[in-house]
Tab-separated table of C-alpha atoms and ligand atoms in Angstrom:
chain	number	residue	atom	x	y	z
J	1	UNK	CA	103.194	65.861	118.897
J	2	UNK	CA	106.361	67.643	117.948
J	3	UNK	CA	108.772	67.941	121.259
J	4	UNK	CA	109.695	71.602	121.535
J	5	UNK	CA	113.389	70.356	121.778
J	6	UNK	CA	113.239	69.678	117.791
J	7	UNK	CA	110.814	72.770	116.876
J	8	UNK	CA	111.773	75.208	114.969
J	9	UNK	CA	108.678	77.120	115.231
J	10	UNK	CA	106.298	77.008	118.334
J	11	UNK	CA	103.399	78.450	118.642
J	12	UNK	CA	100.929	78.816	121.753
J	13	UNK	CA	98.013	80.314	121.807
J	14	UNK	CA	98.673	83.465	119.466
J	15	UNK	CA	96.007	86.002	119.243
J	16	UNK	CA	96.320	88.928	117.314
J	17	UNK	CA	93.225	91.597	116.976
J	18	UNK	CA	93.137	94.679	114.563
J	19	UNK	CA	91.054	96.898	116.264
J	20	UNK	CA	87.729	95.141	116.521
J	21	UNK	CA	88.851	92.531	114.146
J	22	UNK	CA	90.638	89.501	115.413
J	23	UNK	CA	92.846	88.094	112.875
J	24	UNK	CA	94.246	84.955	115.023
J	25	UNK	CA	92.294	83.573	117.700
J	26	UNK	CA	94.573	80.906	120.366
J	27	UNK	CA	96.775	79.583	117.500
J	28	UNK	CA	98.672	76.633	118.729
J	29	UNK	CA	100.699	75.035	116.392
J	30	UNK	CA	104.636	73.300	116.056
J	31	UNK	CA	106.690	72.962	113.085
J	32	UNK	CA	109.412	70.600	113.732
J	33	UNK	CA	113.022	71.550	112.637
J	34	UNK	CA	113.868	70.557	108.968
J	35	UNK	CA	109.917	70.171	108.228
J	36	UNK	CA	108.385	71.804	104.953
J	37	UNK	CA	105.100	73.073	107.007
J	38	UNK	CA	101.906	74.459	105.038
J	39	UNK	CA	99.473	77.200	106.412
J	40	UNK	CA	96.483	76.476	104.594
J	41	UNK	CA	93.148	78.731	104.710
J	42	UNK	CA	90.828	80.721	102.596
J	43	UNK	CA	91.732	84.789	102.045
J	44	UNK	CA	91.505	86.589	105.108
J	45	UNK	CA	91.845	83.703	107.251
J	46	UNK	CA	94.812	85.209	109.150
J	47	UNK	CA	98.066	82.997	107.611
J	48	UNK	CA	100.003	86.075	106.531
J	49	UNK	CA	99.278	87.814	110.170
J	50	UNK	CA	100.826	84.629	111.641
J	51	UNK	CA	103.983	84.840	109.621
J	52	UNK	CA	104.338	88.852	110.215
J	53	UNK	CA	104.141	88.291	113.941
J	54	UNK	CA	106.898	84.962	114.091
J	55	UNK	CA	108.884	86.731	111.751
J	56	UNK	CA	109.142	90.152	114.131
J	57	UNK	CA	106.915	92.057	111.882
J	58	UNK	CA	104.084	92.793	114.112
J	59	UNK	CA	103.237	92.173	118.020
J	60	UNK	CA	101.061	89.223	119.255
J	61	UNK	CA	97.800	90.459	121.404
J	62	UNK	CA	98.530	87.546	122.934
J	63	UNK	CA	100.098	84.271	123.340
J	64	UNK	CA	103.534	83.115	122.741
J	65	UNK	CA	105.843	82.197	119.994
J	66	UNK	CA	109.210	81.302	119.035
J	67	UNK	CA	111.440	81.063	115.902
J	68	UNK	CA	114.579	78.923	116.301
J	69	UNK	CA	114.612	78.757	119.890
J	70	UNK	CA	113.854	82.742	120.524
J	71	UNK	CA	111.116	84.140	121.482
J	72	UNK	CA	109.575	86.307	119.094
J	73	UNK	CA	108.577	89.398	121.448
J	74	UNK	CA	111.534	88.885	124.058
J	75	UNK	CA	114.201	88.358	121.385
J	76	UNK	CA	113.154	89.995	118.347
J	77	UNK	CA	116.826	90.674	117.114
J	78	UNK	CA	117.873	86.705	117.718
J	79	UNK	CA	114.730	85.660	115.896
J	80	UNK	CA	115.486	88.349	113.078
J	81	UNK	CA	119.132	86.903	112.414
J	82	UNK	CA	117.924	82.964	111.464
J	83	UNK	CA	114.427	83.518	109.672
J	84	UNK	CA	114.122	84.681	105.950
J	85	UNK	CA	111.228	85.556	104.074
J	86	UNK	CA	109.815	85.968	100.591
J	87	UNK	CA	106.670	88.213	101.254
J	88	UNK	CA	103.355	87.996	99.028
J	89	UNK	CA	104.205	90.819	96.971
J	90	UNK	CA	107.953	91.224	95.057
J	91	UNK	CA	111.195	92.338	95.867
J	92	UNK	CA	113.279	91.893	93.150
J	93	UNK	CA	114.888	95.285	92.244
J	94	UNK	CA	114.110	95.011	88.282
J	95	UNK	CA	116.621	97.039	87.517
J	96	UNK	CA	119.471	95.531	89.052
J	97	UNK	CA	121.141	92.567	87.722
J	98	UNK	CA	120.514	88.983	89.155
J	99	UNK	CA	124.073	89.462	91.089
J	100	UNK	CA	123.747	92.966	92.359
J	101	UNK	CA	120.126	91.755	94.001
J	102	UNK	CA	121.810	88.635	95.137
J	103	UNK	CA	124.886	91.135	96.604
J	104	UNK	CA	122.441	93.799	97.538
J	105	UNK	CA	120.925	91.939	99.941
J	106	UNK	CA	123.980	90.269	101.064
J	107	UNK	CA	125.211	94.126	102.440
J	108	UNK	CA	121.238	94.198	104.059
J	109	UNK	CA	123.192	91.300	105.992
J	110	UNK	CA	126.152	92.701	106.512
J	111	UNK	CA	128.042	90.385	104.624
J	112	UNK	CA	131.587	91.228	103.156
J	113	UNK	CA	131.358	91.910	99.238
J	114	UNK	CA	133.328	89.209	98.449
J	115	UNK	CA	131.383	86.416	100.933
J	116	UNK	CA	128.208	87.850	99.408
J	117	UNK	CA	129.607	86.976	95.581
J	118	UNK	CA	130.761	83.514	96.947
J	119	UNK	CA	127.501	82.589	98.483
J	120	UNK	CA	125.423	84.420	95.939
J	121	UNK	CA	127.224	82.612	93.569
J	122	UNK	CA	126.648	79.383	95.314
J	123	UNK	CA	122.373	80.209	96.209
J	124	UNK	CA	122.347	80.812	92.559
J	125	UNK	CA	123.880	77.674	91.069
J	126	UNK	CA	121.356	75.659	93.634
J	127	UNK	CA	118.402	77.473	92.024
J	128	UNK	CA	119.930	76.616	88.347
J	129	UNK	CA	120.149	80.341	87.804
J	130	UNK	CA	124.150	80.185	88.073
J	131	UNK	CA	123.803	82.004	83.985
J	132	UNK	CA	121.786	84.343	84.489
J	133	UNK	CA	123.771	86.305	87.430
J	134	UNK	CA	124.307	89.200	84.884
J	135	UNK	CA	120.548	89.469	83.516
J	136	UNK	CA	118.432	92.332	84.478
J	137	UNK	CA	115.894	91.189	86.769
J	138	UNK	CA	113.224	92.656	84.919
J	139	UNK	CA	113.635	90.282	81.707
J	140	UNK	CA	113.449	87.487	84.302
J	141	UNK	CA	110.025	84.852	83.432
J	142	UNK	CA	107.865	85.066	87.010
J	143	UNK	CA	108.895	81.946	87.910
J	144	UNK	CA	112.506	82.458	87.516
J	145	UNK	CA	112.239	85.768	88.934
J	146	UNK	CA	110.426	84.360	91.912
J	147	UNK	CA	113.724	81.483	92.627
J	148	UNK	CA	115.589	84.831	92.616
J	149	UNK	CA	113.615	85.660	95.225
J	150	UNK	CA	114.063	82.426	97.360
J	151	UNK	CA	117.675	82.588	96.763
J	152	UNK	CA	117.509	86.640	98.381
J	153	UNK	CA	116.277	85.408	101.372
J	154	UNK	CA	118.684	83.365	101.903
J	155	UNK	CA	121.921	84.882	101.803
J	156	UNK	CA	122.444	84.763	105.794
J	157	UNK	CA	121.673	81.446	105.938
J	158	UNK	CA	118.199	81.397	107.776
J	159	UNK	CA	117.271	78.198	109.922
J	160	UNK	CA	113.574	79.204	109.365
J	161	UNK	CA	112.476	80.274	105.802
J	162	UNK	CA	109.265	81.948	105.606
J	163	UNK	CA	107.627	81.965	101.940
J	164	UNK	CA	104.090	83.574	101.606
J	165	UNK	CA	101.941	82.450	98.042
J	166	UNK	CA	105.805	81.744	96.436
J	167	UNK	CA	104.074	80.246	93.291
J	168	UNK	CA	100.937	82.199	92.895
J	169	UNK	CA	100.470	83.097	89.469
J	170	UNK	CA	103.133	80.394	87.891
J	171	UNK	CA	102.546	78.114	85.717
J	172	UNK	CA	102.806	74.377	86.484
J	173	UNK	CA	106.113	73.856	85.298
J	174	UNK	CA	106.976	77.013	87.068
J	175	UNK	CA	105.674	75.714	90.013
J	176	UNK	CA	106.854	72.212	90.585
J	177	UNK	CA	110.610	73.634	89.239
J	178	UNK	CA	110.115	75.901	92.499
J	179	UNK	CA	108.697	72.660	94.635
J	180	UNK	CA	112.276	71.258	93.394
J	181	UNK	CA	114.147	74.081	94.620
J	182	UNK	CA	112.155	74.524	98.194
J	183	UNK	CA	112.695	70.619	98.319
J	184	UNK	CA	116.785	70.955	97.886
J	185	UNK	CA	116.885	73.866	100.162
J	186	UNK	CA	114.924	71.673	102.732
J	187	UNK	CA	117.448	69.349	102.308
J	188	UNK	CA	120.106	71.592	103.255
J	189	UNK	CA	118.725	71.787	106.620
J	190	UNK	CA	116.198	75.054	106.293
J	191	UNK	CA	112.740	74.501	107.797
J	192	UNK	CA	110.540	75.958	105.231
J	193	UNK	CA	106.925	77.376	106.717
J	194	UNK	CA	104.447	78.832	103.635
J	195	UNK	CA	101.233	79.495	102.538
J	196	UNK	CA	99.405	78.469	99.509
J	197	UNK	CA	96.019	78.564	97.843
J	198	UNK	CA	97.164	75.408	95.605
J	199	UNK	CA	95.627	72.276	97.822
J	200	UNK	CA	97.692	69.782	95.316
J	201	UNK	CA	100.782	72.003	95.770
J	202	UNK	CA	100.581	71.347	99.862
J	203	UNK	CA	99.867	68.021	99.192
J	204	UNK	CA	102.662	67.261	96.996
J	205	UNK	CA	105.655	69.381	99.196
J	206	UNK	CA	104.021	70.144	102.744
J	207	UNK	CA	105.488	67.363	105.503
J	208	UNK	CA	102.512	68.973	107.257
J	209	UNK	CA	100.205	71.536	106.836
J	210	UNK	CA	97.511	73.547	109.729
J	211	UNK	CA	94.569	74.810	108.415
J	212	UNK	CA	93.106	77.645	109.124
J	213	UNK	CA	90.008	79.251	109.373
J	214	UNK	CA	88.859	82.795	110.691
J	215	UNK	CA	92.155	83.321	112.797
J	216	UNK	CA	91.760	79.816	114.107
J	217	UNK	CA	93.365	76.282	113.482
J	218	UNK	CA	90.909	73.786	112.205
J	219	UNK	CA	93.310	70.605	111.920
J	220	UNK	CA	96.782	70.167	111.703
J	221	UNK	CA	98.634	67.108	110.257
J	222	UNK	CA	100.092	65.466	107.478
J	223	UNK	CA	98.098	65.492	104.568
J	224	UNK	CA	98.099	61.799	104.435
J	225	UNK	CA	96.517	61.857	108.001
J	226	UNK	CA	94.042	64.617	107.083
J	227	UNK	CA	92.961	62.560	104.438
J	228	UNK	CA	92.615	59.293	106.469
J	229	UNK	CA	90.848	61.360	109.688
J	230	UNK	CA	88.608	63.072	107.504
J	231	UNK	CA	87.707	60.411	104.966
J	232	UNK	CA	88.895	62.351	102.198
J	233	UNK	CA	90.180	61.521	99.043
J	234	UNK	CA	92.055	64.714	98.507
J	235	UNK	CA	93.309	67.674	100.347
J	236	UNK	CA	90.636	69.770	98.845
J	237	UNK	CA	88.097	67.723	100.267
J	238	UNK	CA	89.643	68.180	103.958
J	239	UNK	CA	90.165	71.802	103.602
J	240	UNK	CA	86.388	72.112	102.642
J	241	UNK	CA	85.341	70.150	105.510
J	242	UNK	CA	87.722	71.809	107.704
J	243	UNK	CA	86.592	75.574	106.723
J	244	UNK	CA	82.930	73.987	107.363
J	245	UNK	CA	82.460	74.559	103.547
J	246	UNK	CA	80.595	72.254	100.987
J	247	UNK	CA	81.611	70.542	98.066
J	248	UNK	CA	80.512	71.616	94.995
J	249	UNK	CA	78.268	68.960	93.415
Y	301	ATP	N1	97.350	95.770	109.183
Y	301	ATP	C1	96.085	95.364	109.319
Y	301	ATP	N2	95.127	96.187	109.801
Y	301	ATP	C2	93.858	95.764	109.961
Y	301	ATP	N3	93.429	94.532	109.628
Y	301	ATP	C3	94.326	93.674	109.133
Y	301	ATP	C4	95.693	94.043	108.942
Y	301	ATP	N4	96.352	92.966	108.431
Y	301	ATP	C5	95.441	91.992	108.308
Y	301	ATP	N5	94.221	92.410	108.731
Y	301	ATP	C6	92.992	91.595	108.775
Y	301	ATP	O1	93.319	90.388	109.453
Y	301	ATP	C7	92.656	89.284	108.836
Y	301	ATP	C8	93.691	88.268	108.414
Y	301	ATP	O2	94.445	88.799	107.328
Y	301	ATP	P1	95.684	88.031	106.694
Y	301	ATP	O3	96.363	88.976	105.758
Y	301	ATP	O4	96.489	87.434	107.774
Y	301	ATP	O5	94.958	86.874	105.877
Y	301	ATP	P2	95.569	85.766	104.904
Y	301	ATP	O6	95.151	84.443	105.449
Y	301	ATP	O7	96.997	85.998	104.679
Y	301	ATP	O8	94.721	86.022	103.573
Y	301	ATP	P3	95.140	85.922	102.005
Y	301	ATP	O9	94.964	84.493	101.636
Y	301	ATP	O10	94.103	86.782	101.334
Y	301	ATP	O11	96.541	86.439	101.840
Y	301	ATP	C9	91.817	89.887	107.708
Y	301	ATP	O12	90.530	90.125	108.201
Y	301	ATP	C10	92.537	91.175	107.394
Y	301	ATP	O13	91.660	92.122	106.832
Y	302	MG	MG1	98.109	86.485	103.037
């Protein structure tokens, strides 16, 4: 078990009900500082609520979380200022250029012009986009529109990076050239939580992963582990079991 000293997310017992609906029942879950950490689960299963609630976005029925060391109903504003995110749907402007995004959201951060061009600059040589800062977004390929995207969020230098489905609909070459990228910026120091419907993808960058199921958390552990505990041979297999599902003969 993670100590909370070294989390950068904890997470106790978060409910979170829409109306008659309850999207998270008692999620209780760490992700240790510097981790790449997975939320795994079939549609509906309540991963993106969990990210709009650490990430500010929406209040908590119940239960407690924090981001970074802040708590994410007493300190919304701290928590705000060190997490980034990369939603589930884009937010590229497509008619800027690859700069002016970069910049653009630099000013969301209140960062000088000229700091935003140095660390845009610098985001955008990391993602191997350093020639394409004058493109239009729009004639960007998915995939390389989607590092654009990673690089956006983060301009201010998040500690917590929050990345919902960042490869859905790329190709595999797409994909693992954004595993490389989520992999450097992990090594940079940024604790990377996301979500993906791509078992192999978890299994290949996730440290860890929590599965869940209904608004619940079915397992947690490194996929590895998961694998050992539940006899599997693949992560697919464990996420079946774990969602009480079948495998297809
Ligand atoms: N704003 C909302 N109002 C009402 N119900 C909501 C709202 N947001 C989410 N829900 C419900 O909460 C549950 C969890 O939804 P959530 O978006 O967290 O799932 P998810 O795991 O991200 O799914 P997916 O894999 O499809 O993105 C679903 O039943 C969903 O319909
Ligand atoms: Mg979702």
């Amino acid at each position: 078990m993670t100590s909370s000293a070294d989390a950068a997310v904890e997470v106790i017992g978060l409910r979170k009900d829409f109306g008659a609906t309850r999207a998270l029942d008692a999620a209780t879950f760490n992700v240790a500082r510097g981790e790449i950490f997975g939320l795994l689960g079939p549609n509906g299963a309540g991963k993106t609520t969990t990210m709009r609630i650490l990430l500010t976005l929406l209040k908590p029925t119940a239960g407690t979380a924090r981001v970074a060391g802040h708590d994410v109903t007493g300190e919304p504003v701290a928590v705000r200022e060190r997490v980034g995110w990369v939603p589930q749907e884009h937010t590229v402007d497509p008619l800027l250029t690859v700069m002016e995004n970069m910049t653009f959201m630099g000013g969301m951060y209140h960062l000088r012009p000229i700091a935003a061009r140095r660390q845009a600059a610098q985001l955008l040589d990391l993602a191997g986009l350093a020639g394409h800062g004058n493109k239009m977004a729009k004639v960007l390929s998915g995939g390389t529109r989607r590092k654009l995207e990673l690089a956006m969020s983060l301009m201010h230098v998040p500690a917590v990076l929050f990345l919902d489905e960042p490869t859905v609909g790329l190709d595999i070459t797409a994909r693992r050239d954004l595993w490389a990228y989520v992999r450097q910026v992990s090594g940079q120091g940024t604790t990377v939580v996301l979500t993906t419907h791509y078992l192999e993808e978890a299994d290949a960058l996730c440290d860890r992963v929590a599965i869940i199921d209904r608004g619940r958390i079915q397992a947690t552990g490194a996929p590895g582990e998961l694998k050992i505990a539940y006899r599997a041979s693949s992560l697919d297999e464990v996420f079946l079991a774990a969602t009480g599902q079948e495998l297809a003969a």
